[in-house]
mmCIF file of C-alpha atoms in Angstrom:
data_model
loop_
_atom_site.group_PDB
_atom_site.id
_atom_site.type_symbol
_atom_site.label_atom_id
_atom_site.label_comp_id
_atom_site.label_asym_id
_atom_site.label_seq_id
_atom_site.Cartn_x
_atom_site.Cartn_y
_atom_site.Cartn_z
ATOM 1 C CA MET Z 1 -14.217 -17.539 -7.355
ATOM 2 C CA ALA Z 2 -10.743 -15.994 -7.113
ATOM 3 C CA ILE Z 3 -10.297 -12.290 -6.399
ATOM 4 C CA LYS Z 4 -8.889 -10.396 -9.372
ATOM 5 C CA GLY Z 5 -5.947 -8.069 -8.741
ATOM 6 C CA LYS Z 6 -7.824 -5.194 -10.346
ATOM 7 C CA LEU Z 7 -10.165 -5.182 -7.343
ATOM 8 C CA LEU Z 8 -7.413 -4.604 -4.759
ATOM 9 C CA MET Z 9 -6.382 -1.002 -4.272
ATOM 10 C CA VAL Z 10 -4.099 1.002 -1.986
ATOM 11 C CA ASN Z 11 -5.772 4.092 -0.573
ATOM 12 C CA SER Z 12 -4.229 6.786 1.610
ATOM 13 C CA THR Z 13 -5.026 10.009 3.390
ATOM 14 C CA ILE Z 14 -2.426 11.874 1.288
ATOM 15 C CA GLY Z 15 -4.019 14.880 -0.390
ATOM 16 C CA HIS Z 16 -7.214 14.785 1.666
ATOM 17 C CA LYS Z 17 -8.974 17.997 2.625
ATOM 18 C CA SER Z 18 -7.766 19.575 5.833
ATOM 19 C CA GLY Z 19 -9.750 18.425 8.841
ATOM 20 C CA VAL Z 20 -11.449 15.589 6.944
ATOM 21 C CA ARG Z 21 -10.214 11.993 7.320
ATOM 22 C CA GLU Z 22 -10.789 10.689 3.826
ATOM 23 C CA PHE Z 23 -9.106 7.848 1.951
ATOM 24 C CA ARG Z 24 -8.346 8.246 -1.738
ATOM 25 C CA THR Z 25 -6.963 5.674 -4.138
ATOM 26 C CA ILE Z 26 -3.361 6.328 -5.190
ATOM 27 C CA ALA Z 27 -3.758 7.499 -8.789
ATOM 28 C CA TYR Z 28 -3.243 5.341 -11.908
ATOM 29 C CA ALA Z 29 -2.021 2.186 -10.192
ATOM 30 C CA THR Z 30 -0.813 -0.799 -12.207
ATOM 31 C CA ASP Z 31 0.396 -3.050 -9.377
ATOM 32 C CA HIS Z 32 0.283 -3.289 -5.568
ATOM 33 C CA THR Z 33 2.164 -5.517 -3.145
ATOM 34 C CA LEU Z 34 1.561 -6.021 0.576
ATOM 35 C CA ASP Z 35 4.543 -7.659 2.318
ATOM 36 C CA LEU Z 36 4.344 -9.033 5.869
ATOM 37 C CA SER Z 37 7.476 -10.520 7.442
ATOM 38 C CA SER Z 38 8.836 -11.792 10.737
ATOM 39 C CA SER Z 39 12.386 -11.838 12.102
ATOM 40 C CA LEU Z 40 13.605 -14.888 13.959
ATOM 41 C CA ASP Z 41 16.238 -15.289 16.628
ATOM 42 C CA SER Z 42 17.911 -18.545 17.585
ATOM 43 C CA VAL Z 43 17.063 -19.923 20.999
ATOM 44 C CA ALA Z 44 19.104 -23.102 20.557
ATOM 45 C CA THR Z 45 20.886 -24.575 23.514
ATOM 46 C CA LYS Z 46 23.576 -27.170 23.851
ATOM 47 C CA ASP Z 47 20.831 -29.673 24.711
ATOM 48 C CA ASP Z 48 19.006 -29.213 21.359
ATOM 49 C CA ASN Z 49 19.372 -31.539 18.400
ATOM 50 C CA GLU Z 50 22.056 -29.834 16.288
ATOM 51 C CA LEU Z 51 20.337 -30.718 13.015
ATOM 52 C CA TYR Z 52 17.331 -28.449 13.596
ATOM 53 C CA LYS Z 53 17.215 -24.837 14.692
ATOM 54 C CA ASN Z 54 15.069 -23.746 17.608
ATOM 55 C CA GLN Z 55 13.858 -20.200 16.909
ATOM 56 C CA GLU Z 56 11.315 -17.643 18.023
ATOM 57 C CA ILE Z 57 9.812 -14.559 16.408
ATOM 58 C CA THR Z 58 11.440 -11.396 17.748
ATOM 59 C CA SER Z 59 9.792 -8.753 15.552
ATOM 60 C CA GLN Z 60 7.331 -8.295 12.720
ATOM 61 C CA ASP Z 61 7.354 -5.823 9.871
ATOM 62 C CA TRP Z 62 5.171 -4.798 6.953
ATOM 63 C CA SER Z 63 5.383 -2.694 3.816
ATOM 64 C CA VAL Z 64 3.292 -1.749 0.797
ATOM 65 C CA LYS Z 65 4.645 -1.168 -2.685
ATOM 66 C CA THR Z 66 2.620 0.512 -5.419
ATOM 67 C CA GLU Z 67 3.477 0.964 -9.091
ATOM 68 C CA ASN Z 68 1.662 3.735 -10.923
ATOM 69 C CA LEU Z 69 1.536 5.677 -14.161
ATOM 70 C CA ILE Z 70 2.146 9.438 -14.181
ATOM 71 C CA ALA Z 71 -0.861 11.294 -15.540
ATOM 72 C CA ALA Z 72 -0.297 14.069 -18.084
ATOM 73 C CA ASP Z 73 -3.474 15.646 -16.720
ATOM 74 C CA PRO Z 74 -3.644 15.009 -12.942
ATOM 75 C CA ASP Z 75 -6.993 13.717 -11.778
ATOM 76 C CA ASP Z 76 -9.323 16.247 -10.215
ATOM 77 C CA GLU Z 77 -10.957 13.659 -7.945
ATOM 78 C CA GLY Z 78 -8.385 14.301 -5.226
ATOM 79 C CA MET Z 79 -6.451 11.069 -5.755
ATOM 80 C CA PRO Z 80 -2.873 11.318 -4.432
ATOM 81 C CA THR Z 81 -0.379 12.067 -7.211
ATOM 82 C CA TYR Z 82 3.365 11.521 -7.573
ATOM 83 C CA THR Z 83 3.993 15.126 -6.519
ATOM 84 C CA GLN Z 84 1.930 14.710 -3.338
ATOM 85 C CA LEU Z 85 3.756 11.470 -2.509
ATOM 86 C CA LEU Z 86 7.092 13.229 -3.054
ATOM 87 C CA GLU Z 87 6.019 16.074 -0.744
ATOM 88 C CA ALA Z 88 4.933 13.563 1.935
ATOM 89 C CA MET Z 89 8.263 11.744 1.669
ATOM 90 C CA LYS Z 90 10.364 14.909 1.810
ATOM 91 C CA SER Z 91 8.446 16.221 4.823
ATOM 92 C CA GLN Z 92 8.718 12.822 6.572
ATOM 93 C CA THR Z 93 4.937 12.701 6.973
ATOM 94 C CA GLN Z 94 3.417 9.545 8.398
ATOM 95 C CA VAL Z 95 0.475 8.494 6.220
ATOM 96 C CA GLU Z 96 -2.446 6.187 6.853
ATOM 97 C CA LEU Z 97 -2.899 3.370 4.319
ATOM 98 C CA TYR Z 98 -5.955 1.286 3.537
ATOM 99 C CA PHE Z 99 -5.437 -1.822 1.390
ATOM 100 C CA SER Z 100 -8.931 -2.718 0.228
ATOM 101 C CA TYR Z 101 -11.096 -4.950 -1.937
ATOM 102 C CA LEU Z 102 -13.940 -3.342 -3.853
ATOM 103 C CA ALA Z 103 -16.768 -5.133 -5.610
ATOM 104 C CA ASP Z 104 -20.514 -5.315 -5.228
ATOM 105 C CA ALA Z 105 -22.290 -8.252 -3.577
ATOM 106 C CA ALA Z 106 -22.226 -10.227 -6.852
ATOM 107 C CA GLY Z 107 -18.478 -9.684 -7.241
ATOM 108 C CA ALA Z 108 -18.846 -7.231 -10.132
ATOM 109 C CA GLU Z 109 -15.900 -4.921 -10.655
ATOM 110 C CA ARG Z 110 -16.155 -1.283 -9.665
ATOM 111 C CA THR Z 111 -14.397 1.337 -11.749
ATOM 112 C CA GLY Z 112 -13.748 5.055 -12.050
ATOM 113 C CA THR Z 113 -14.553 7.184 -9.039
ATOM 114 C CA ASP Z 114 -16.083 4.197 -7.209
ATOM 115 C CA TRP Z 115 -12.609 3.777 -5.706
ATOM 116 C CA ILE Z 116 -13.055 7.022 -3.790
ATOM 117 C CA THR Z 117 -14.527 6.195 -0.413
ATOM 118 C CA GLY Z 118 -17.482 8.394 0.366
ATOM 119 C CA ASN Z 119 -19.157 7.959 -3.060
ATOM 120 C CA GLY Z 120 -21.750 5.628 -1.590
ATOM 121 C CA VAL Z 121 -19.546 2.588 -2.266
ATOM 122 C CA THR Z 122 -18.210 0.531 0.603
ATOM 123 C CA ALA Z 123 -14.715 -0.913 0.295
ATOM 124 C CA THR Z 124 -13.856 -4.006 2.310
ATOM 125 C CA PRO Z 125 -10.631 -3.309 4.215
ATOM 126 C CA MET Z 126 -8.014 -6.044 4.069
ATOM 127 C CA ALA Z 127 -5.258 -4.213 5.931
ATOM 128 C CA THR Z 128 -4.864 -0.766 7.491
ATOM 129 C CA GLY Z 129 -1.976 0.974 9.190
ATOM 130 C CA TYR Z 130 0.365 3.947 9.363
ATOM 131 C CA ALA Z 131 3.548 4.124 7.291
ATOM 132 C CA TYR Z 132 6.295 6.346 5.934
ATOM 133 C CA ILE Z 133 7.271 6.588 2.294
ATOM 134 C CA THR Z 134 10.789 5.156 2.247
ATOM 135 C CA SER Z 135 11.351 4.956 -1.492
ATOM 136 C CA LEU Z 136 9.993 6.814 -4.507
ATOM 137 C CA GLU Z 137 11.395 5.835 -7.887
ATOM 138 C CA LEU Z 138 10.521 7.652 -11.134
ATOM 139 C CA ASN Z 139 10.795 5.531 -14.302
ATOM 140 C CA ALA Z 140 11.099 7.234 -17.701
ATOM 141 C CA GLU Z 141 12.148 4.604 -20.228
ATOM 142 C CA ASN Z 142 12.317 5.606 -23.908
ATOM 143 C CA LYS Z 143 8.981 5.161 -25.774
ATOM 144 C CA THR Z 144 7.043 3.967 -22.723
ATOM 145 C CA ASN Z 145 4.659 5.595 -20.286
ATOM 146 C CA VAL Z 146 6.309 7.429 -17.401
ATOM 147 C CA SER Z 147 5.672 5.591 -14.150
ATOM 148 C CA TYR Z 148 6.757 5.550 -10.542
ATOM 149 C CA THR Z 149 7.123 3.061 -7.728
ATOM 150 C CA ALA Z 150 6.457 4.041 -4.114
ATOM 151 C CA THR Z 151 7.351 1.950 -1.080
ATOM 152 C CA PHE Z 152 5.625 2.535 2.257
ATOM 153 C CA GLN Z 153 7.281 1.071 5.364
ATOM 154 C CA GLY Z 154 4.951 0.285 8.246
ATOM 155 C CA ALA Z 155 5.273 2.403 11.385
ATOM 156 C CA GLY Z 156 3.721 0.186 14.011
ATOM 157 C CA ALA Z 157 1.216 -2.628 13.828
ATOM 158 C CA ILE Z 158 -0.901 -3.383 10.778
ATOM 159 C CA LYS Z 159 -4.541 -4.305 11.303
ATOM 160 C CA ILE Z 160 -5.644 -7.245 9.161
ATOM 161 C CA SER Z 161 -9.389 -7.541 8.595
#
């Protein structure tokens, strides 16, 4: 059985209570993307076959992109909002991200506040790491819901589970 996109969520520590390490789903998400990439450098010599490149990985990078709706009535469950993301970006705050899969043992979808870790529901981590918000775009097209796109650039290694 394939995993449905609805079951993958990006959670962060943005907006958590002071002194408590708690992950909350980024509010009203419509789409998430996890991008892992490697940079290559040529190690070709004059002795190599000129038709094919000889390369090695010199660095690796990762980022997360999330697209979300703006709520007219911000959620009171403590989920990070656009305003909190904007504050984190402006203050250059490094945030912890948790890209997770959430379903019960039978694969049934979880909804509502089940996305909030600590509600007795266990999320299966797929990737965790620290990042900075490098882009925050507000979209307000005529006659459509207001939305935003946030891009988080990894700051160090990402842990893949």
